[in-house]
Coordinates of C-alpha atoms in Angstrom, one line a residue:
X1 CA 0.0 0.0 0.0
X2 CA 1.2 3.5 -0.7
X3 CA -0.1 6.9 -1.2
X4 CA 0.9 10.4 -2.3
X5 CA 1.9 13.5 -0.3
X6 CA 2.9 17.0 -1.4
X7 CA 5.9 18.2 0.8
X8 CA 5.7 21.7 1.8
X9 CA 7.7 24.4 -0.1
X10 CA 10.5 24.9 -1.2
X11 CA 10.4 21.3 -2.8
X12 CA 7.1 21.5 -4.5
X13 CA 7.5 18.1 -6.1
X14 CA 5.4 15.0 -5.6
X15 CA 7.1 12.3 -3.6
X16 CA 6.1 8.5 -3.0
X17 CA 4.9 7.9 0.6
X18 CA 5.1 4.5 1.6
X19 CA 2.6 3.1 4.2
X20 CA 4.2 -0.3 4.4
X21 CA 7.5 -0.3 6.3
X22 CA 8.1 -4.0 5.4
X23 CA 9.0 -3.3 1.7
X24 CA 12.7 -2.5 1.8
X25 CA 13.0 -1.8 -2.0
X26 CA 10.0 0.5 -2.0
X27 CA 11.4 2.4 1.0
X28 CA 14.9 2.6 -0.8
X29 CA 13.3 4.0 -3.9
X30 CA 11.4 6.6 -1.7
X31 CA 14.6 8.0 -0.2
X32 CA 16.5 7.9 -3.5
X33 CA 13.7 9.7 -5.3
X34 CA 13.4 12.4 -2.6
X35 CA 17.3 12.9 -2.7
X36 CA 16.9 13.3 -6.6
X37 CA 14.0 15.7 -6.1
X38 CA 16.2 17.8 -3.6
X39 CA 19.1 17.9 -6.0
X40 CA 16.7 19.1 -8.7
X41 CA 15.5 22.1 -6.7
X42 CA 19.1 23.0 -6.0
X43 CA 19.8 23.4 -9.7
X44 CA 19.7 26.8 -11.5
X45 CA 16.2 27.8 -12.5
X46 CA 17.0 27.4 -16.4
X47 CA 18.2 23.9 -15.7
X48 CA 15.5 23.0 -13.2
X49 CA 12.8 23.9 -15.8
X50 CA 13.7 20.8 -18.0
X51 CA 14.1 18.2 -15.2
X52 CA 10.9 16.5 -14.5
X53 CA 10.0 13.7 -12.2
X54 CA 7.6 11.0 -13.7
X55 CA 4.0 11.6 -13.1
X56 CA 3.2 9.3 -10.3
X57 CA -0.6 8.8 -9.7
X58 CA -2.2 6.7 -6.9
X59 CA -3.4 4.2 -9.5
X60 CA 0.1 3.7 -10.9
X61 CA 1.8 0.4 -10.5
X62 CA 5.1 1.1 -8.7
X63 CA 8.2 0.1 -10.7
X64 CA 11.5 0.3 -9.1
X65 CA 13.4 0.6 -12.4
X66 CA 11.2 3.4 -13.7
X67 CA 11.9 5.4 -10.5
X68 CA 15.7 4.7 -10.2
X69 CA 16.8 4.7 -13.6
X70 CA 16.7 7.6 -16.1
X71 CA 18.6 9.4 -19.0
X72 CA 20.6 12.4 -19.5
X73 CA 21.1 14.9 -22.3
X74 CA 23.5 17.8 -23.2
X75 CA 21.2 20.8 -23.8
X76 CA 21.0 24.6 -24.3
X77 CA 18.1 27.2 -24.1
X78 CA 19.6 30.0 -26.3
X79 CA 22.4 30.4 -28.9
X80 CA 25.8 31.5 -27.7
X81 CA 29.3 30.2 -26.8
X82 CA 29.0 26.5 -26.2
X83 CA 31.4 26.8 -23.2
X84 CA 28.8 28.9 -21.6
X85 CA 25.4 27.8 -22.7
X86 CA 25.6 24.0 -22.6
X87 CA 24.3 22.0 -19.6
X88 CA 23.7 18.3 -18.7
X89 CA 20.1 17.5 -17.6
X90 CA 18.6 14.4 -16.3
X91 CA 15.1 13.1 -17.5
X92 CA 13.1 10.1 -16.8
X93 CA 13.2 7.0 -18.9
X94 CA 11.2 7.1 -22.2
X95 CA 7.6 6.0 -22.4
X96 CA 6.6 3.3 -24.9
X97 CA 7.1 4.6 -28.4
X98 CA 3.9 5.8 -30.4
X99 CA 3.1 4.3 -33.8
X100 CA 5.8 4.5 -36.4
X101 CA 8.5 5.5 -34.0
X102 CA 11.1 3.7 -31.9
X103 CA 13.0 4.3 -28.7
X104 CA 16.9 4.1 -29.3
X105 CA 19.7 4.1 -26.8
X106 CA 22.4 6.4 -28.1
X107 CA 25.8 4.6 -28.0
X108 CA 28.1 7.2 -29.4
X109 CA 27.7 10.9 -30.8
X110 CA 30.4 12.9 -32.2
X111 CA 31.0 16.6 -31.8
X112 CA 31.4 17.9 -35.4
X113 CA 32.3 21.6 -36.1
X114 CA 28.9 22.2 -37.4
X115 CA 27.5 21.2 -34.1
X116 CA 29.3 24.0 -32.5
X117 CA 28.1 26.4 -35.2
X118 CA 24.6 25.4 -34.6
X119 CA 24.8 26.2 -30.9
X120 CA 26.4 29.5 -31.7
X121 CA 23.4 30.1 -34.0
X122 CA 25.6 30.8 -37.2
X123 CA 24.7 27.5 -39.0
X124 CA 21.9 27.5 -41.9
X125 CA 20.2 24.3 -40.5
X126 CA 18.2 25.2 -37.4
X127 CA 17.2 22.7 -34.7
X128 CA 13.7 22.4 -33.3
X129 CA 13.0 22.4 -29.5
X130 CA 12.7 19.0 -27.9
X131 CA 9.1 19.0 -26.8
X132 CA 9.6 16.1 -24.2
X133 CA 12.0 18.4 -22.3
X134 CA 10.5 21.8 -23.0
X135 CA 7.8 22.8 -20.6
X136 CA 7.2 26.3 -21.9
X137 CA 7.3 28.0 -25.3
X138 CA 9.3 30.9 -23.6
X139 CA 11.9 28.5 -22.5
X140 CA 12.7 26.0 -25.3
X141 CA 15.2 23.3 -24.8
X142 CA 17.5 22.1 -27.6
X143 CA 19.5 18.9 -27.5
X144 CA 22.9 19.2 -29.1
X145 CA 24.4 17.0 -31.8
X146 CA 23.4 16.0 -35.4
X147 CA 25.1 12.5 -35.8
X148 CA 25.1 9.5 -33.8
X149 CA 24.7 5.7 -33.5
X150 CA 21.8 4.2 -31.7
X151 CA 20.6 0.7 -30.6
X152 CA 16.9 -0.1 -31.0
X153 CA 15.3 -0.6 -27.6
X154 CA 11.6 -0.6 -28.2
X155 CA 9.5 -0.5 -31.4
X156 CA 6.2 1.1 -32.0
X157 CA 3.3 -0.3 -34.0
X158 CA 3.7 0.0 -37.8
X159 CA 7.5 0.0 -37.9
X160 CA 8.8 -2.7 -40.2
X161 CA 12.4 -3.6 -41.1
X162 CA 13.8 -3.1 -37.6
X163 CA 14.0 -5.1 -34.4
X164 CA 15.3 -4.8 -30.9
X165 CA 19.1 -4.7 -30.8
X166 CA 19.6 -3.3 -34.4
X167 CA 22.2 -0.5 -35.0
X168 CA 20.6 2.5 -36.5
X169 CA 21.9 6.1 -37.5
X170 CA 19.9 9.3 -37.8
X171 CA 19.7 11.0 -41.1
X172 CA 17.2 13.8 -40.2
X173 CA 19.2 17.2 -39.7
X174 CA 19.6 18.4 -36.2
X175 CA 17.8 15.5 -34.4
X176 CA 19.7 16.1 -31.1
X177 CA 22.0 13.2 -30.5
X178 CA 23.9 14.2 -27.3
X179 CA 21.7 12.2 -25.2
X180 CA 21.4 8.6 -23.6
X181 CA 18.1 7.8 -25.2
X182 CA 15.6 9.2 -27.8
X183 CA 12.3 8.6 -29.4
X184 CA 12.6 9.0 -33.2
X185 CA 10.5 8.4 -36.3
X186 CA 11.3 5.2 -38.2
X187 CA 11.5 7.3 -41.3
X188 CA 14.4 9.3 -39.8
X189 CA 16.8 6.4 -39.3
X190 CA 18.8 4.0 -41.3
X191 CA 19.8 0.4 -40.4
X192 CA 23.6 -0.2 -40.3
X193 CA 25.1 -3.7 -39.9
X194 CA 26.8 -4.6 -36.6
X195 CA 29.0 -7.2 -38.2
X196 CA 32.4 -5.7 -39.4
X197 CA 31.9 -2.2 -38.2
X198 CA 33.1 -0.6 -35.0
X199 CA 30.9 1.8 -32.9
X200 CA 33.2 4.6 -34.0
X201 CA 32.8 3.8 -37.7
X202 CA 29.0 3.5 -37.5
X203 CA 28.6 6.7 -35.3
X204 CA 30.5 8.9 -37.8
X205 CA 29.1 7.5 -41.0
X206 CA 26.4 10.0 -41.8
X207 CA 28.3 13.2 -42.3
X208 CA 31.9 13.0 -43.3
X209 CA 32.2 9.7 -45.5
X210 CA 29.0 10.5 -47.4
X211 CA 30.3 14.1 -48.0
X212 CA 33.6 12.7 -49.4
X213 CA 31.9 10.1 -51.5
X214 CA 29.5 12.3 -53.0
X215 CA 31.9 14.9 -54.0
X216 CA 34.1 12.4 -55.7
X217 CA 31.2 11.0 -57.6
X218 CA 28.5 13.8 -58.3
X219 CA 30.5 16.4 -60.2
X220 CA 33.4 15.1 -62.3
X221 CA 33.2 11.6 -64.0
X222 CA 36.6 10.3 -62.8
X223 CA 38.2 7.1 -64.1
X224 CA 41.0 5.0 -62.5
X225 CA 44.2 6.9 -62.8
X226 CA 42.7 10.3 -62.9
X227 CA 44.0 13.1 -60.6
X228 CA 42.3 15.4 -57.9
X229 CA 43.6 18.0 -55.6
X230 CA 42.2 19.0 -52.1
X231 CA 42.9 21.2 -49.2
X232 CA 42.2 20.5 -45.5
X233 CA 43.4 17.0 -46.2
X234 CA 43.9 16.0 -42.6
X235 CA 40.2 16.8 -41.7
X236 CA 37.9 14.0 -41.4
X237 CA 36.4 14.6 -44.8
X238 CA 39.8 14.9 -46.2
X239 CA 41.0 11.6 -44.8
X240 CA 37.8 9.9 -46.2
X241 CA 38.4 11.5 -49.6
X242 CA 42.0 9.9 -49.5
X243 CA 40.8 6.5 -48.7
X244 CA 37.7 6.3 -51.0
X245 CA 39.8 7.9 -53.9
X246 CA 42.6 5.3 -53.2
X247 CA 40.0 2.5 -53.3
X248 CA 38.7 3.8 -56.7
X249 CA 42.2 4.1 -58.1
X250 CA 42.2 7.9 -58.1
X251 CA 45.4 9.8 -57.5
X252 CA 45.4 12.7 -54.9
X253 CA 47.5 15.7 -54.2
X254 CA 46.7 16.9 -50.7
X255 CA 47.3 20.1 -49.0
X256 CA 47.8 20.7 -45.3
X257 CA 49.0 23.5 -42.9
X258 CA 52.7 23.4 -41.9
X259 CA 53.2 22.4 -38.2
X260 CA 55.9 21.0 -35.9
X261 CA 55.0 17.3 -36.7
X262 CA 54.2 17.8 -40.4
X263 CA 56.4 14.9 -41.5
X264 CA 54.5 12.5 -39.2
X265 CA 51.2 13.8 -40.5
X266 CA 52.3 13.4 -44.1
X267 CA 53.3 9.8 -43.3
X268 CA 49.9 9.2 -41.7
X269 CA 48.0 10.5 -44.8
X270 CA 50.3 8.6 -47.2
X271 CA 49.6 5.4 -45.3
X272 CA 45.8 6.1 -45.8
X273 CA 46.5 6.2 -49.6
X274 CA 47.5 9.8 -50.4
X275 CA 49.5 10.0 -53.6
X276 CA 51.3 13.3 -52.5
X277 CA 51.0 15.5 -49.4
X278 CA 52.1 19.1 -49.7
X279 CA 52.0 22.1 -47.2
X280 CA 50.6 25.3 -48.2
X281 CA 54.0 27.0 -48.1
X282 CA 55.1 24.5 -50.7
X283 CA 52.0 25.4 -52.8
X284 CA 52.9 29.0 -52.9
X285 CA 56.4 28.3 -54.4
X286 CA 56.4 29.5 -58.0
X287 CA 58.1 26.2 -59.1
X288 CA 55.5 23.9 -57.6
X289 CA 53.2 24.1 -60.8
X290 CA 56.1 22.4 -62.8
X291 CA 56.5 19.7 -60.0
X292 CA 52.8 18.9 -60.3
X293 CA 53.0 18.5 -64.1
X294 CA 55.9 16.0 -63.5
X295 CA 53.8 14.0 -61.2
X296 CA 50.7 13.9 -63.4
X297 CA 52.7 13.4 -66.6
X298 CA 50.9 16.5 -68.0
X299 CA 47.5 14.9 -67.5
X300 CA 44.8 17.4 -66.6
X301 CA 43.4 17.5 -63.0
X302 CA 39.8 17.4 -63.1
X303 CA 38.5 17.8 -59.6
X304 CA 39.4 20.1 -56.6
X305 CA 37.7 20.0 -53.2
X306 CA 37.9 23.1 -51.0
X307 CA 37.0 23.4 -47.4
X308 CA 39.4 26.3 -46.7
X309 CA 38.9 29.3 -49.0
X310 CA 41.2 32.3 -49.2
X311 CA 44.5 32.6 -51.1
X312 CA 45.5 29.0 -50.6
X313 CA 42.3 27.8 -52.6
X314 CA 43.1 30.3 -55.4
X315 CA 46.5 28.9 -55.7
X316 CA 45.2 25.3 -55.7
X317 CA 42.5 26.1 -58.3
X318 CA 45.2 27.4 -60.6
X319 CA 46.4 23.6 -60.8
X320 CA 43.1 22.4 -62.4
X321 CA 43.0 21.6 -66.1
X322 CA 40.4 22.2 -68.7
X323 CA 36.6 21.8 -67.9
X324 CA 37.5 21.0 -64.2
X325 CA 35.3 21.2 -61.3
X326 CA 36.0 23.1 -57.9
X327 CA 33.6 21.9 -55.2
X328 CA 33.5 23.9 -51.9
X329 CA 32.1 22.4 -48.7
X330 CA 33.6 24.6 -46.0
X331 CA 35.4 27.9 -45.4
X332 CA 37.7 27.1 -42.4
X333 CA 40.0 30.2 -43.0
X334 CA 36.8 32.5 -42.9
X335 CA 38.4 34.4 -45.9
X336 CA 36.6 34.9 -49.3
X337 CA 37.2 32.7 -52.1
X338 CA 38.7 34.8 -55.1
X339 CA 39.2 33.2 -58.4
X340 CA 40.7 34.9 -61.6
X341 CA 38.0 35.4 -64.4
X342 CA 40.5 33.8 -66.8
X343 CA 39.8 30.4 -65.3
X344 CA 36.2 30.6 -66.2
X345 CA 36.8 31.9 -69.6
X346 CA 39.8 30.1 -71.0
X347 CA 39.6 26.9 -68.8
X348 CA 35.8 26.5 -68.6
X349 CA 36.1 26.0 -64.8
X350 CA 32.9 25.1 -63.1
X351 CA 32.3 25.9 -59.4
X352 CA 29.9 24.2 -57.1
X353 CA 28.9 24.0 -53.5
X354 CA 28.1 20.9 -51.5
X355 CA 26.2 20.5 -48.4
X356 CA 25.3 16.9 -47.2
X357 CA 22.2 18.0 -45.5
X358 CA 20.7 19.1 -48.8
X359 CA 21.7 15.8 -50.3
X360 CA 19.7 14.0 -47.8
X361 CA 16.6 16.2 -48.2
X362 CA 16.6 15.6 -52.0
X363 CA 17.1 11.8 -52.0
X364 CA 14.8 8.9 -51.2
X365 CA 15.1 6.6 -48.3
X366 CA 16.2 3.9 -50.9
X367 CA 19.0 6.1 -52.3
X368 CA 20.3 7.0 -48.8
X369 CA 20.3 3.3 -47.9
X370 CA 22.2 2.4 -50.9
X371 CA 24.9 5.0 -50.2
X372 CA 25.2 3.6 -46.7
X373 CA 25.5 0.1 -48.0
X374 CA 28.3 1.3 -50.2
X375 CA 30.2 3.0 -47.4
X376 CA 29.7 0.1 -44.9
X377 CA 31.0 -2.3 -47.6
X378 CA 34.2 0.0 -47.8
X379 CA 34.6 -0.1 -44.1
X380 CA 34.1 -3.9 -43.8
X381 CA 36.8 -4.4 -46.5
X382 CA 39.3 -2.3 -44.5
X383 CA 39.2 0.4 -47.2
X384 CA 37.7 3.1 -45.1
X385 CA 38.9 3.4 -41.5
X386 CA 37.2 5.4 -38.7
X387 CA 38.8 8.6 -37.8
X388 CA 41.4 9.1 -35.1
X389 CA 39.4 9.8 -32.0
X390 CA 38.8 10.1 -28.3
X391 CA 35.8 9.2 -26.3
X392 CA 34.5 11.3 -23.5
X393 CA 32.1 9.1 -21.2
X394 CA 29.6 10.9 -19.1
X395 CA 29.1 8.2 -16.4
X396 CA 25.9 6.9 -15.0
X397 CA 26.8 8.0 -11.3
X398 CA 28.1 11.4 -12.4
X399 CA 26.1 14.5 -11.3
X400 CA 24.6 16.8 -13.8
X401 CA 26.8 19.7 -12.4
X402 CA 29.9 17.7 -12.9
X403 CA 28.9 16.5 -16.5
X404 CA 28.0 20.2 -17.3
X405 CA 31.5 21.4 -16.3
X406 CA 33.2 18.6 -18.2
X407 CA 31.4 19.2 -21.5
X408 CA 31.9 23.0 -21.2
X409 CA 35.6 22.5 -20.7
X410 CA 35.8 20.1 -23.6
X411 CA 34.1 22.4 -26.1
X412 CA 36.2 25.2 -24.9
X413 CA 39.3 23.2 -25.6
X414 CA 37.8 22.3 -29.1
X415 CA 37.3 26.0 -29.8
X416 CA 40.8 26.7 -29.1
X417 CA 42.0 24.1 -31.6
X418 CA 43.5 21.8 -28.7
X419 CA 42.3 18.7 -30.1
X420 CA 43.7 16.9 -33.3
X421 CA 41.2 14.0 -33.1
X422 CA 37.5 13.6 -33.4
X423 CA 35.7 13.6 -30.0
X424 CA 32.7 11.4 -29.4
X425 CA 30.3 11.4 -26.4
X426 CA 29.2 8.4 -24.7
X427 CA 26.4 9.4 -22.3
X428 CA 25.3 6.7 -20.0
X429 CA 21.8 6.4 -18.4
X430 CA 21.7 7.8 -15.0
X431 CA 21.6 5.9 -11.8

């Protein structure tokens, strides 16, 4: 037997009152629930707004697991510096999924540069508030993250082709993946095989590898032995370009910034399949164009990939041959791209922009699945490795305050360029 009481202010939360003193499990649950409630009301108001105890009614069947276990997400209420606006918040376990949806447990979710731009409010794709966490239109709650690997935990009516335990990745933009669990529409996920893939490979498959693959295939019709150039070659996309190009028999000239360990980086990219790796300082040398002609045997370079902009891209574009394509997918230098008019008149240069988010929006589910099947085959065959990475685990026993402090420090370090590897989050269910 049990009932409900409402403690006096300042708690203002419903707690479970146990009439029977013989039920040790229920008494334990009561005190732990009260402790979590007290911790909740000690949080700052903007964080407290999104944390809710499950609605307990007198007719509810008491479940120890539903009271003691829960979830956590990395959220923000407004745009700004991620090191200031991000917070970790706990929320109850998910209810059963509605029709045509499924509940997934997020296994890993990367932190991509675009994720930071979204939080800052400077990225074109805007997220939608998480209605399950937002209690007021005046105080929306956004969950960070656009990419991640989930494991199917529960399936709603009408979902076909998926079962409990399957791995899925999310293809809907700005879904909010920095969480331990999420309810998603079945149309917004794609199944990826567990066999032959690591969690890191699967968690990072929806942004960088597809960007690399599509840029290599959608603009210039390359054949084995053809040449391409790219800048930002040590980025996640750049490394995927090197590996996919090598698998196809394409030859690559790859540009990187000079640094103390540049020879080590060059060796790493060559091991991935790069034909040549060159610094921007070497690119600016007047004799470099003759060196390139020696490498290519005078064969035209038909494709250039740009994620940097500025003067370095102008110099790289001058290496392209007749009727070549320059594809831009980033602007890391934050400098404008300036190209000589002569390249358009006399070399018939074609310039394009590429955004993987648009590609997803324009393609059918079958086309998206076909792309993923191609990429996973390359991964299973050892031709496309996962990125160099580190994993930050937010542990189940960690407090929200501690998790908030760690995530803020991490994004601050990322903003200062202190990480040379991809960082992924593993957010465990809360205790």
